[in-house]
PDB file of C-alpha atoms and ligand atoms in Angstrom:
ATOM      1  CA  UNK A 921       7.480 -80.124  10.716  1.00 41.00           C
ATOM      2  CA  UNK A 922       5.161 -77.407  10.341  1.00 41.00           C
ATOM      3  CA  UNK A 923       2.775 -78.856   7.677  1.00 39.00           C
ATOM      4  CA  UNK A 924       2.695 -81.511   9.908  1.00 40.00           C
ATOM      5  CA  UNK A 925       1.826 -79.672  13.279  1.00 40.00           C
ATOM      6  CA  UNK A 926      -0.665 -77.567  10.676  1.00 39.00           C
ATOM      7  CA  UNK A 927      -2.924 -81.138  10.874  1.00 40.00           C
ATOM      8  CA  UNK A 928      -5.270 -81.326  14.128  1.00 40.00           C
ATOM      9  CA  UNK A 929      -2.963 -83.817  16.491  1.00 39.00           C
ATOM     10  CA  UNK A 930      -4.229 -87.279  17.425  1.00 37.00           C
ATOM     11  CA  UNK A 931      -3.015 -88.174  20.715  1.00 39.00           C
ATOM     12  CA  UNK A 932      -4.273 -91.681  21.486  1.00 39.00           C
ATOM     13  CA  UNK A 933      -5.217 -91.517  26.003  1.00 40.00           C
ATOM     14  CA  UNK A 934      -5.316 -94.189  28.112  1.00 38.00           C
ATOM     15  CA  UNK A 935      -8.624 -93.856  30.864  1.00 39.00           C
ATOM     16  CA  UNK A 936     -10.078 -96.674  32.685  1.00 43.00           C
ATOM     17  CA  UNK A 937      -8.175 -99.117  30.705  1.00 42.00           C
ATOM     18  CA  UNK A 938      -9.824 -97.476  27.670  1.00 41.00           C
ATOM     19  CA  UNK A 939      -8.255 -96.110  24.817  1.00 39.00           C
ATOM     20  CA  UNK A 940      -9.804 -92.555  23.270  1.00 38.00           C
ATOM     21  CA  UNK A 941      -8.608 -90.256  20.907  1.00 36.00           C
ATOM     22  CA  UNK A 942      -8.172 -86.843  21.650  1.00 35.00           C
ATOM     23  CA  UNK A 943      -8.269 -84.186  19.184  1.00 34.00           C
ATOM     24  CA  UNK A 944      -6.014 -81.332  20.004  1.00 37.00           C
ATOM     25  CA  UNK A 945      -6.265 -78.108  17.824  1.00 46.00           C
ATOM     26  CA  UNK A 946      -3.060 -76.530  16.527  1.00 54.00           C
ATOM     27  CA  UNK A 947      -2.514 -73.444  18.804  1.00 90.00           C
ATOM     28  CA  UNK A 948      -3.745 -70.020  17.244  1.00 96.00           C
ATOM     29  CA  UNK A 949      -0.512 -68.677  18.649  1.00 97.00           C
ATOM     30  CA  UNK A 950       1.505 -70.680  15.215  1.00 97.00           C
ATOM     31  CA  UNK A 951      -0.940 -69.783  12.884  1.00 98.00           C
ATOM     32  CA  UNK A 952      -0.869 -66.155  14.400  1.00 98.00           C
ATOM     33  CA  UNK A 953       3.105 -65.879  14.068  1.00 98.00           C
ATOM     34  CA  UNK A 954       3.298 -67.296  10.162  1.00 98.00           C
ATOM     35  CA  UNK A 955       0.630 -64.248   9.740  1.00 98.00           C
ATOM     36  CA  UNK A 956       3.014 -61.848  11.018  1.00 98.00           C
ATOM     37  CA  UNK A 957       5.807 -63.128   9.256  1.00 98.00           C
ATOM     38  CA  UNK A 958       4.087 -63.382   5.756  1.00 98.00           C
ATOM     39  CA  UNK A 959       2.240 -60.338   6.171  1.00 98.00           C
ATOM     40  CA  UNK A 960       5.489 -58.186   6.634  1.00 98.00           C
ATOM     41  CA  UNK A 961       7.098 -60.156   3.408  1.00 98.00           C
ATOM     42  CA  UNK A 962       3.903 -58.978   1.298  1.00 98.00           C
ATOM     43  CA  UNK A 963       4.587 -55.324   3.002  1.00 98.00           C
ATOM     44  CA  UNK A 964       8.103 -55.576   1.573  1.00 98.00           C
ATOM     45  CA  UNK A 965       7.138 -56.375  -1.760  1.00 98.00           C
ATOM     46  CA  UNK A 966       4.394 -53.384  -1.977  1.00 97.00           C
ATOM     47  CA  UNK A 967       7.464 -51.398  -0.591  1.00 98.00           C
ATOM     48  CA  UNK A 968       9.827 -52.322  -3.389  1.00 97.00           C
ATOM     49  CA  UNK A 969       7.104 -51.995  -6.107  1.00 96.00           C
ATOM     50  CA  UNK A 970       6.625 -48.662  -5.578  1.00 96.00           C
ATOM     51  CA  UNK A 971       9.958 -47.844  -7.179  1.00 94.00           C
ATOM     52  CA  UNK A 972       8.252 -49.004 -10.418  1.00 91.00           C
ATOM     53  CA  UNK A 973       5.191 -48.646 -12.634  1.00 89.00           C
ATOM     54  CA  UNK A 974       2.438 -49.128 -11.050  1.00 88.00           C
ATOM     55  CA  UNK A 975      -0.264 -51.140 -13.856  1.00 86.00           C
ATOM     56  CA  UNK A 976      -3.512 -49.806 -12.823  1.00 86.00           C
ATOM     57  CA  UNK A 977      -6.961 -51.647 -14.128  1.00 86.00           C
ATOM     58  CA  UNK A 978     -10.481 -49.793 -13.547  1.00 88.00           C
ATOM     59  CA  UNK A 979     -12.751 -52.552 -12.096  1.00 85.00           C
ATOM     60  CA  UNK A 980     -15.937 -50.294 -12.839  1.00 89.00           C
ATOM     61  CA  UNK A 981     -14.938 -46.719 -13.067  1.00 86.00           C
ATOM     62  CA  UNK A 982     -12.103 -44.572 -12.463  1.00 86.00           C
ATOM     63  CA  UNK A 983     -12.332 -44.490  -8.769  1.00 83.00           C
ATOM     64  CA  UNK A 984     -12.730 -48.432  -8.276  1.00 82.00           C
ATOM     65  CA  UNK A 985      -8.766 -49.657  -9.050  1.00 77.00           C
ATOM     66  CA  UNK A 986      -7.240 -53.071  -9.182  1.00 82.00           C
ATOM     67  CA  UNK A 987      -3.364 -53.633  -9.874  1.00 88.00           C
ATOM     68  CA  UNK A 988      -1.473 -56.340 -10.718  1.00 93.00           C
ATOM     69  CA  UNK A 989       0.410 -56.159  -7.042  1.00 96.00           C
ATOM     70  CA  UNK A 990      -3.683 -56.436  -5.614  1.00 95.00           C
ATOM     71  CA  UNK A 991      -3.962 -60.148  -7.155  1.00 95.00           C
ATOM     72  CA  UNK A 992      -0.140 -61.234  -6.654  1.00 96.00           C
ATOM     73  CA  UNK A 993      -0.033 -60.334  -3.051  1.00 97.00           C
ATOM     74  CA  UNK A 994      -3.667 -62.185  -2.337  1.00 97.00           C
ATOM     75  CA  UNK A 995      -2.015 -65.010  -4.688  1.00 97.00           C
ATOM     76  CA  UNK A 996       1.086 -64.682  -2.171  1.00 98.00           C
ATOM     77  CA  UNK A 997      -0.724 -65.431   0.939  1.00 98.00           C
ATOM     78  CA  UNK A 998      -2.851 -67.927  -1.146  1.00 97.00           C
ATOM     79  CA  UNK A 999       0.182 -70.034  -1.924  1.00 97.00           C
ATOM     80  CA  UNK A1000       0.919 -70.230   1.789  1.00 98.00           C
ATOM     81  CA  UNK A1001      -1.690 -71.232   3.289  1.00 97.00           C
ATOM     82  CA  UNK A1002      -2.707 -73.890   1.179  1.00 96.00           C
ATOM     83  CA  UNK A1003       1.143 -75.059   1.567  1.00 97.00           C
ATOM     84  CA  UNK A1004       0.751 -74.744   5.835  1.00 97.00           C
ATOM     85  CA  UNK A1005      -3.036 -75.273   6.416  1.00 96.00           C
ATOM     86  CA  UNK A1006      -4.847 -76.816   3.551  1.00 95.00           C
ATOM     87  CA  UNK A1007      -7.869 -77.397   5.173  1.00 94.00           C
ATOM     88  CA  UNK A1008      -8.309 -73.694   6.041  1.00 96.00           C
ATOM     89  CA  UNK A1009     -10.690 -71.702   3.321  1.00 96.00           C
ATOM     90  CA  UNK A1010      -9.469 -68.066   1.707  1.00 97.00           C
ATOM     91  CA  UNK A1011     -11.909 -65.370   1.445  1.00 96.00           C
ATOM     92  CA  UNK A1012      -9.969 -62.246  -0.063  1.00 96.00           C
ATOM     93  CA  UNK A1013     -11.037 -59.516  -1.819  1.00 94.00           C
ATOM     94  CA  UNK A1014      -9.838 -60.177  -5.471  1.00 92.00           C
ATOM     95  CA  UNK A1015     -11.438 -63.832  -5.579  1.00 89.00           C
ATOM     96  CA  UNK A1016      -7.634 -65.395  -6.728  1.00 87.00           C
ATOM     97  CA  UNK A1017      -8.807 -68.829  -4.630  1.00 85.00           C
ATOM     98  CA  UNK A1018     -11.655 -70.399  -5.912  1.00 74.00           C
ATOM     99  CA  UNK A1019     -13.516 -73.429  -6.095  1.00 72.00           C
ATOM    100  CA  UNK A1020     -13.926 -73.297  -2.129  1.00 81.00           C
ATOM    101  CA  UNK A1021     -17.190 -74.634  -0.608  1.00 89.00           C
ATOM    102  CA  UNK A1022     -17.875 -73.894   2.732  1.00 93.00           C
ATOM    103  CA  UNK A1023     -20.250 -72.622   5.580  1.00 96.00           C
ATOM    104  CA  UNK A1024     -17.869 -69.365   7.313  1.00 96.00           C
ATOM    105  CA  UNK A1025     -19.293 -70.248  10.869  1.00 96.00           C
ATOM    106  CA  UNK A1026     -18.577 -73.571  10.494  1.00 96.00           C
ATOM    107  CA  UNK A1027     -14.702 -72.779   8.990  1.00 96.00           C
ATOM    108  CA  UNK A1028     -11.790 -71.632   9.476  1.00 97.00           C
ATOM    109  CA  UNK A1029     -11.207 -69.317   7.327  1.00 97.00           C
ATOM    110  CA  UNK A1030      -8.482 -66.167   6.612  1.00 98.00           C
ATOM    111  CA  UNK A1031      -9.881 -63.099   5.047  1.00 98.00           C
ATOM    112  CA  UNK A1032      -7.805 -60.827   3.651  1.00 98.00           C
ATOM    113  CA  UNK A1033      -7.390 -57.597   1.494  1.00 98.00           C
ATOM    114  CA  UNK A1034      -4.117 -57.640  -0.155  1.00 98.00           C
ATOM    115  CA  UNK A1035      -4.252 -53.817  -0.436  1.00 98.00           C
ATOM    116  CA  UNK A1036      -6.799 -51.919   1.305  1.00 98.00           C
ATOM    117  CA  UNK A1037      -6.719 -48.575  -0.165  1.00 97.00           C
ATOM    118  CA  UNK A1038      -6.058 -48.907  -3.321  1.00 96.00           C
ATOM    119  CA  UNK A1039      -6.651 -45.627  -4.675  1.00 96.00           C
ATOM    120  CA  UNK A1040      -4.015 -43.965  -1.870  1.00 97.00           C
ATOM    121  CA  UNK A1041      -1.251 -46.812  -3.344  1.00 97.00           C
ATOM    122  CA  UNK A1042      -1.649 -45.602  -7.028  1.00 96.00           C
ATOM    123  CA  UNK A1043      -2.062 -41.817  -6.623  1.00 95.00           C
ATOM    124  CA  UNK A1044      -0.194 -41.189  -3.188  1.00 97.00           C
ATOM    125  CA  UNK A1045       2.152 -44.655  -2.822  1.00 97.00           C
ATOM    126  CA  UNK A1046       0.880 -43.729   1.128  1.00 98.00           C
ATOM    127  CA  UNK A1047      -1.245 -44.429   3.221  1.00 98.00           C
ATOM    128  CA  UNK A1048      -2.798 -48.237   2.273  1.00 98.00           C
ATOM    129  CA  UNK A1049      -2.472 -51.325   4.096  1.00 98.00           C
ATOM    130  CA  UNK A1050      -2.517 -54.916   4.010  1.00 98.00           C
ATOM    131  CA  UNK A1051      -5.511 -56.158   6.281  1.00 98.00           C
ATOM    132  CA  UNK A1052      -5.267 -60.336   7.259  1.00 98.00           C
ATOM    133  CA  UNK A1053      -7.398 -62.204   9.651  1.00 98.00           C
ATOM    134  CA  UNK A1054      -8.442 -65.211  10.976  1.00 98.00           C
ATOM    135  CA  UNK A1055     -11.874 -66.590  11.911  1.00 98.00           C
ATOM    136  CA  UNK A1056     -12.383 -70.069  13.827  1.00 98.00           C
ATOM    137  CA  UNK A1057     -15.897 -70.727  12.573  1.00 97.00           C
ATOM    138  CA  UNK A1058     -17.514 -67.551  12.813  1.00 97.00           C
ATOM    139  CA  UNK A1059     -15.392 -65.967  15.831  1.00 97.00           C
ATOM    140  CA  UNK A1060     -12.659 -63.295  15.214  1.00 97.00           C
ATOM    141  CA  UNK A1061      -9.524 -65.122  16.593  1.00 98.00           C
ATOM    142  CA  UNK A1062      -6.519 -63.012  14.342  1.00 98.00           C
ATOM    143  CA  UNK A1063      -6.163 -59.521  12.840  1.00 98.00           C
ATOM    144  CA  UNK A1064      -3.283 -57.977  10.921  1.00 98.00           C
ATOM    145  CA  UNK A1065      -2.965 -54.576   9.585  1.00 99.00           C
ATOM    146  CA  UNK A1066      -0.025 -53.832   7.963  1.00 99.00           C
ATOM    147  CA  UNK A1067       1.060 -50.465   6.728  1.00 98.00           C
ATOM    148  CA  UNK A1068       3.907 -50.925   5.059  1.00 98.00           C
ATOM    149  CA  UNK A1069       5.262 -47.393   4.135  1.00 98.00           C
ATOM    150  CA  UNK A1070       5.180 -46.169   7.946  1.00 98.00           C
ATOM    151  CA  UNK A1071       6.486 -49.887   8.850  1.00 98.00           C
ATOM    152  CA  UNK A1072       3.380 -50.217  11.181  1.00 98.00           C
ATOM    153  CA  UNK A1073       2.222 -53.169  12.301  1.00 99.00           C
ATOM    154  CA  UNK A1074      -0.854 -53.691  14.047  1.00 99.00           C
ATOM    155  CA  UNK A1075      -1.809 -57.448  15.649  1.00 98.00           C
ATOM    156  CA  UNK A1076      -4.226 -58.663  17.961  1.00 98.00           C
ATOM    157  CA  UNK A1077      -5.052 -62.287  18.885  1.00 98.00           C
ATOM    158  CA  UNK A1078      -7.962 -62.971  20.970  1.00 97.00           C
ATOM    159  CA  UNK A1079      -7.183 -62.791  24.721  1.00 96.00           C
ATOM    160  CA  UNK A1080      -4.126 -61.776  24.517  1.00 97.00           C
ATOM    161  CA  UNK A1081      -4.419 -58.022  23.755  1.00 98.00           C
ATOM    162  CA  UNK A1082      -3.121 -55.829  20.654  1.00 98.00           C
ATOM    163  CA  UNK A1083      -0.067 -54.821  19.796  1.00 98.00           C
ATOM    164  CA  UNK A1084       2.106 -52.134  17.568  1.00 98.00           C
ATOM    165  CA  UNK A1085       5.079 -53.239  16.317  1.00 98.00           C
ATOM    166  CA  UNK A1086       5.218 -55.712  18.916  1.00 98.00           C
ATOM    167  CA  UNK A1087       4.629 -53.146  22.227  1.00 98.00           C
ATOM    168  CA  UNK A1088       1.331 -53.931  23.771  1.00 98.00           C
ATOM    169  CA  UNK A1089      -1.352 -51.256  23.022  1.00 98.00           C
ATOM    170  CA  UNK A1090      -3.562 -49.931  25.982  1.00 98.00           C
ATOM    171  CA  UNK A1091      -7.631 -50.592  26.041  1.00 98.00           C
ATOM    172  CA  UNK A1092      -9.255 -48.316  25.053  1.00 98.00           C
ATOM    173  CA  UNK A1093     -10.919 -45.841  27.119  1.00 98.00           C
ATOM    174  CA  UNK A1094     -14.334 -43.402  26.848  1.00 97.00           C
ATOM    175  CA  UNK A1095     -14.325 -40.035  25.517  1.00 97.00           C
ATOM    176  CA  UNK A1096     -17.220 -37.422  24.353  1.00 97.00           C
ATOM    177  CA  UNK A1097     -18.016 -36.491  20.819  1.00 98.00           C
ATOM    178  CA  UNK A1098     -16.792 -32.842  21.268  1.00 98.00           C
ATOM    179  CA  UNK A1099     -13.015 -34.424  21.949  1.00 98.00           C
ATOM    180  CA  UNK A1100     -13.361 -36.786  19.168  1.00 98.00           C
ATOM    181  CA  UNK A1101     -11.793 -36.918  15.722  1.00 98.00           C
ATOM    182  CA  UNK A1102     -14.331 -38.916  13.428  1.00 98.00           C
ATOM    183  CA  UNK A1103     -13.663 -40.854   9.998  1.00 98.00           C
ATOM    184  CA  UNK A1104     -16.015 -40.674   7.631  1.00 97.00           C
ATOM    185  CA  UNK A1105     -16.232 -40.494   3.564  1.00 95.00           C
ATOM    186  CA  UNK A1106     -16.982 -37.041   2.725  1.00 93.00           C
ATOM    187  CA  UNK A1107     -19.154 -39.359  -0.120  1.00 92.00           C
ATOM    188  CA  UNK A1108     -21.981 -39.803   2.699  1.00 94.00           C
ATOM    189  CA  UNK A1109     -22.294 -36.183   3.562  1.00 93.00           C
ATOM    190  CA  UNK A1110     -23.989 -35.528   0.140  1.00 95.00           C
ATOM    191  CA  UNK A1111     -27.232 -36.985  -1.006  1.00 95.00           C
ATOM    192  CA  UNK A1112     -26.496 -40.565  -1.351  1.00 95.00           C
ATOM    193  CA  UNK A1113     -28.631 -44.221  -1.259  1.00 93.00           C
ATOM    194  CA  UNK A1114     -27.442 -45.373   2.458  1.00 93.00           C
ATOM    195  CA  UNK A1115     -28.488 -42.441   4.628  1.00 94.00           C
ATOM    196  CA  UNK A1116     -30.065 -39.124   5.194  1.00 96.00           C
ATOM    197  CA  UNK A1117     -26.699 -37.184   4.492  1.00 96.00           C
ATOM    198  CA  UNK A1118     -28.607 -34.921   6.818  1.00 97.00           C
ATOM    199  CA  UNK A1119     -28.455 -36.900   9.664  1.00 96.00           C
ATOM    200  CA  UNK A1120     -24.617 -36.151   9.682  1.00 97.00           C
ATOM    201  CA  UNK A1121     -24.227 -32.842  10.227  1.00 97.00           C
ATOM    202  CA  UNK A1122     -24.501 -32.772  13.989  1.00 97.00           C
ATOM    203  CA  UNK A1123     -21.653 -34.986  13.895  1.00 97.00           C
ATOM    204  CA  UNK A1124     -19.349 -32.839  11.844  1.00 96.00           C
ATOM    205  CA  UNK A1125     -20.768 -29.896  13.789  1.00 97.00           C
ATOM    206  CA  UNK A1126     -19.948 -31.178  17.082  1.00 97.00           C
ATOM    207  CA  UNK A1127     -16.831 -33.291  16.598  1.00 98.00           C
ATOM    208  CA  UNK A1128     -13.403 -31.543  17.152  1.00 98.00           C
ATOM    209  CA  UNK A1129     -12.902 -32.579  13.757  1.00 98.00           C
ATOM    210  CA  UNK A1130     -13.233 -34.852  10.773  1.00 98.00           C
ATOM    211  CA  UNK A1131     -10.389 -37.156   8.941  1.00 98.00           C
ATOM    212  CA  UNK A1132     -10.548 -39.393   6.434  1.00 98.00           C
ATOM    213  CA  UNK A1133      -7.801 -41.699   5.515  1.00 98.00           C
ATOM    214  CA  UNK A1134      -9.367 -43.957   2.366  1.00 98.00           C
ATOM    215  CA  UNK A1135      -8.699 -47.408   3.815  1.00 98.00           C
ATOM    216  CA  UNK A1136     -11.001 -48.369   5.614  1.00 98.00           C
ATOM    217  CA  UNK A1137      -8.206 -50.816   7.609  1.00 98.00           C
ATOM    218  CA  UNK A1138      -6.337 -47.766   8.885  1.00 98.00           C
ATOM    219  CA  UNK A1139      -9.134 -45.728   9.708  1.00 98.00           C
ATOM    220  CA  UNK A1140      -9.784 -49.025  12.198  1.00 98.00           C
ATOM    221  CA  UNK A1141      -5.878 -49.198  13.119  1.00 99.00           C
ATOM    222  CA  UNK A1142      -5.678 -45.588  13.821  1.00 98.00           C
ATOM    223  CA  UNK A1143      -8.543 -45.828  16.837  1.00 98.00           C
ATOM    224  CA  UNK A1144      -6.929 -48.272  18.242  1.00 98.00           C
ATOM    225  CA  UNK A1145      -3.924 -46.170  19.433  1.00 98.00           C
ATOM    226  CA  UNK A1146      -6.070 -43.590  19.552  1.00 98.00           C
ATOM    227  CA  UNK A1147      -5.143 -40.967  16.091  1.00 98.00           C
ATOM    228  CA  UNK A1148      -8.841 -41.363  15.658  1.00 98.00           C
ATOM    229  CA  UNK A1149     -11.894 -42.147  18.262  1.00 98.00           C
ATOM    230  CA  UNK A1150     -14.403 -43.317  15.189  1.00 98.00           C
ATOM    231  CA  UNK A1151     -15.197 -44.548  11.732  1.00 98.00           C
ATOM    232  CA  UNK A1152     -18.299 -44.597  10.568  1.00 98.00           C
ATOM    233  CA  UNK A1153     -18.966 -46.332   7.183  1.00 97.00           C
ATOM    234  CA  UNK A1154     -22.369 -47.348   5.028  1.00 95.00           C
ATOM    235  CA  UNK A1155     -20.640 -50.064   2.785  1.00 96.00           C
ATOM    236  CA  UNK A1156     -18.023 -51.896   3.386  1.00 98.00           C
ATOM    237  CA  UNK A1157     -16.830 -55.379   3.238  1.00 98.00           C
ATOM    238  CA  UNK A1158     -15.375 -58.490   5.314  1.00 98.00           C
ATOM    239  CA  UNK A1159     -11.989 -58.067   4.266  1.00 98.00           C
ATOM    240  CA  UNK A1160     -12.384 -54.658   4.302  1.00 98.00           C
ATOM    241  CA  UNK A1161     -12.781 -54.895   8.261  1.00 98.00           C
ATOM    242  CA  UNK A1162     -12.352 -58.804   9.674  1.00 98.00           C
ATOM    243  CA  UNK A1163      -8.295 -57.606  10.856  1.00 98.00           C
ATOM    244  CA  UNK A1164      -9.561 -54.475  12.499  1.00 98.00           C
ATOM    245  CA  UNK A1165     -12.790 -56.295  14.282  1.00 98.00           C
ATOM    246  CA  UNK A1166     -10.425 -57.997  15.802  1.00 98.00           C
ATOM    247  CA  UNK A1167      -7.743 -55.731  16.593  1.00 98.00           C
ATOM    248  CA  UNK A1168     -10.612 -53.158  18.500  1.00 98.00           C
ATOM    249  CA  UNK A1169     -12.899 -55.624  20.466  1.00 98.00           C
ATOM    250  CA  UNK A1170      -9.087 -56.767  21.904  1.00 98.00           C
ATOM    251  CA  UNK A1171      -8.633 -53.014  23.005  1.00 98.00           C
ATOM    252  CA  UNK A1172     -12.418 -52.560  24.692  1.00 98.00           C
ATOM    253  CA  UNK A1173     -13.823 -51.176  21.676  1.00 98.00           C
ATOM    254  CA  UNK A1174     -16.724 -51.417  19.693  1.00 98.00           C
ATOM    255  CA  UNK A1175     -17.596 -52.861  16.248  1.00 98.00           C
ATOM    256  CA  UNK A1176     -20.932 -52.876  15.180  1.00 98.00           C
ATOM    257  CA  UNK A1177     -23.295 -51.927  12.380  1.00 97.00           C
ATOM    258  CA  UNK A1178     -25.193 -48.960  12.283  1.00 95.00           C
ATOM    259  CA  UNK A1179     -28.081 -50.772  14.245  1.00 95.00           C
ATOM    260  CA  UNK A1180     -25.556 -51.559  17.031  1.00 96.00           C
ATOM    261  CA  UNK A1181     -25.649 -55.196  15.975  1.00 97.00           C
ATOM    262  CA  UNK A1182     -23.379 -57.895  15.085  1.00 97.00           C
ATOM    263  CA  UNK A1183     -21.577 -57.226  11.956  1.00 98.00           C
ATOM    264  CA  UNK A1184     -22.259 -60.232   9.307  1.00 96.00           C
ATOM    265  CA  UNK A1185     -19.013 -61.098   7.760  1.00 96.00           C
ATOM    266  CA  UNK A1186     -20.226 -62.648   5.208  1.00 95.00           C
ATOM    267  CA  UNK A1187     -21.598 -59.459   3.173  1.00 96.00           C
ATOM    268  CA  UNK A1188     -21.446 -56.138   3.028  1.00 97.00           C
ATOM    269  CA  UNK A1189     -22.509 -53.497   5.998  1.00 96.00           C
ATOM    270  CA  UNK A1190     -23.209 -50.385   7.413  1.00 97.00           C
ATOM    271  CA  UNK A1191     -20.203 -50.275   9.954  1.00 98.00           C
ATOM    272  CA  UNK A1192     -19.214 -48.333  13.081  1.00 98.00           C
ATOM    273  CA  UNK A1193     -16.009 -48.556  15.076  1.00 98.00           C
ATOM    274  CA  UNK A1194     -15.621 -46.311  18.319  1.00 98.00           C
ATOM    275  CA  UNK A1195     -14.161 -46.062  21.529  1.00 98.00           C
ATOM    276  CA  UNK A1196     -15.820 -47.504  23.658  1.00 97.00           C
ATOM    277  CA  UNK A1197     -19.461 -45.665  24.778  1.00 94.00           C
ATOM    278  CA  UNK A1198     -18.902 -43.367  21.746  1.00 97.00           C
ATOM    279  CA  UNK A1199     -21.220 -46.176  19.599  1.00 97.00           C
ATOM    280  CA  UNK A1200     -24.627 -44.846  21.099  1.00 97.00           C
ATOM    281  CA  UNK A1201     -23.744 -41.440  20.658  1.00 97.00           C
ATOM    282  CA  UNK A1202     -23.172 -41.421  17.241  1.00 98.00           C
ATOM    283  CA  UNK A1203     -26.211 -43.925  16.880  1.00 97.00           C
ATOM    284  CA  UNK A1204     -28.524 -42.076  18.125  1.00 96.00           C
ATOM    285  CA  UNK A1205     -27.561 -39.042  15.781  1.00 95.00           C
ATOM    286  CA  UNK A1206     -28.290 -41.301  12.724  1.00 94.00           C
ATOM    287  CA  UNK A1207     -30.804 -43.477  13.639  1.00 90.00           C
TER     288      UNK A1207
HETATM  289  C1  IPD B1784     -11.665 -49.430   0.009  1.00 76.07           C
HETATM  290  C2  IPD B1784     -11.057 -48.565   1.100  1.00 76.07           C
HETATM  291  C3  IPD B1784     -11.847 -47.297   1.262  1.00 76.07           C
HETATM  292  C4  IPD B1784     -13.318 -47.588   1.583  1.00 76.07           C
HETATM  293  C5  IPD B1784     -13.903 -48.451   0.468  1.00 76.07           C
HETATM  294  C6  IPD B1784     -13.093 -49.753   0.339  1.00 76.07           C
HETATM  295  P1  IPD B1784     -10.015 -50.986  -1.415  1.00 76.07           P
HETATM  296  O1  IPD B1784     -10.957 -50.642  -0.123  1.00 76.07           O
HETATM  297  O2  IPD B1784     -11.010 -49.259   2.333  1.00 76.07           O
HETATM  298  O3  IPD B1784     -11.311 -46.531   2.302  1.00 76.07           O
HETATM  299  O4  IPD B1784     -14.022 -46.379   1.632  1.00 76.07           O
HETATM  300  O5  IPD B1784     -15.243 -48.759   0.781  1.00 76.07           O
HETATM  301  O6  IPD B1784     -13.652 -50.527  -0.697  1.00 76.07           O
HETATM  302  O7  IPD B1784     -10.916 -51.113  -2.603  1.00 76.07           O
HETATM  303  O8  IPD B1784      -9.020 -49.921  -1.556  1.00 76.07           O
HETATM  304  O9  IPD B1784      -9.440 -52.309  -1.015  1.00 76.07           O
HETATM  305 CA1   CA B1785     -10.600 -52.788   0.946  1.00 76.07          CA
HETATM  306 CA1   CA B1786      -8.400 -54.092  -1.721  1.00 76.07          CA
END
């Protein structure tokens, strides 16, 4: 029944003694609750695996990690989709689907990061996340943030607000720099490719403080019930962030590149997520 409702409906109507065909997309609300659901299964299976070994791989040194959980839980939600929407394209971070040929803004298409925050899951079994959303040629539509050791999860569906474990967050609402807690990669503060690490001081100097989770997911998840007012980031990619774009512009916050413009998901970015009014504050420290 499912698989079948997963198909656009063809519902032949009768006007003016002529017979069209009107093409009736699947409500984002299904699609939306099957994230949920299979999200929290791939939480319960990071959950369980941390009672094990954990195989660790270095991808290109020996702070960029991949496990064998990162590639069966991306293969996990692979495996459903394809069963439930076939049609619907995969981007995830471990490149598990392939062969895939497609235009994003012209797709639908789920982006995921089977565990965002990788690092934090081998050395502290804390403090990661599975990130999942959905994009209806080009617009944000779904976000899921998962974290499954605090049994947290975060969901937002366009128009319809976000929520925490199912009770409806509040927007969002202003605050200064000088009340704010601010996220940011102590890794940008010294000299580095991306920015004037100098440009970042009066930030750290007049913040209340600075935090830094290391998942980039969270840091998004944790401004939208407020544990943080900002994240500011110089690299980071669309599964890194396509859950918590969505999750934020639901609460009246902003997501935007360094620039103040559109985030691209299809490459990597300079990010910022704030409160919103807190965007141009922090812009016009680093610009
Ligand atoms: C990383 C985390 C980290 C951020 C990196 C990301 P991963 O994702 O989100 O906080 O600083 O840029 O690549 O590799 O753990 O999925
Ligand atoms: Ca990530
Ligand atoms: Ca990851």
């Amino acid at each position: 029944m499912l698989t079948f409702l997963a198909f656009l409906l063809r519902i032949p109507n009768y006007y003016n003694g002529k017979i069209t065909i009107e093409v009736m997309k699947l409500s984002y609300q299904e699609i939306f609750e099957h994230a949920k659901n299979w999200t929290k299964e791939a939480g319960e299976n990071l959950r369980e695996s941390l009672k094990q070994t954990i195989e660790v791989e270095f991808k290109t040194s020996a702070s960029d990690l991949v496990t064998k959980k990162d590639r069966e839980i991306e293969q996990f939600f692979a495996l459903k989709i394809n069963e439930f929407y076939p049609q619907h394209m995969i981007l995830g971070e471990e490149g598990t689907v392939s062969n895939q040929d497609y235009v994003f803004t012209e797709s639908e298409v789920w982006v995921i990061d089977p565990i965002d925050g990788t690092t934090n899951f081998v050395n502290q079994k804390m403090n990661f996340a599975i990130s999942v959303a959905f994009y209806d040629k080009g617009q944000p539509v779904i976000g899921i943030i998962y974290d499954p050791i605090k049994d947290e999860l975060f969901t937002a569906l366009k128009g319809h607000g976000a929520s925490l474990n199912g009770v409806t967050i509040e927007q969002l609402r202003a605050t200064t720099l000088q009340e704010s807690l601010i996220s940011v990669n102590s890794l940008w503060t010294i000299p580095n490719e991306k920015i004037d690490e100098k440009k970042l001081y009066p930030i750290v100097e007049h913040a209340r403080g600075i935090r830094y989770i290391g998942s980039a997911a969270l840091e998004i998840a944790w401004i939208s019930v407020g544990r943080l007012d900002a994240y500011i980031d110089f690299r980071l990619s669309p599964w890194d962030i396509g859950a918590g774009i969505v999750i934020l512009k639901e609460l009246g916050g902003e997501a935007t590149t360094l620039e103040g413009l559109e985030i691209d998901m299809t490459s990597t970015s300079t990010t910022l997520f704030t409160r919103p009014g807190l965007g141009e504050v922090i812009r016009n420290y680093l610009s």
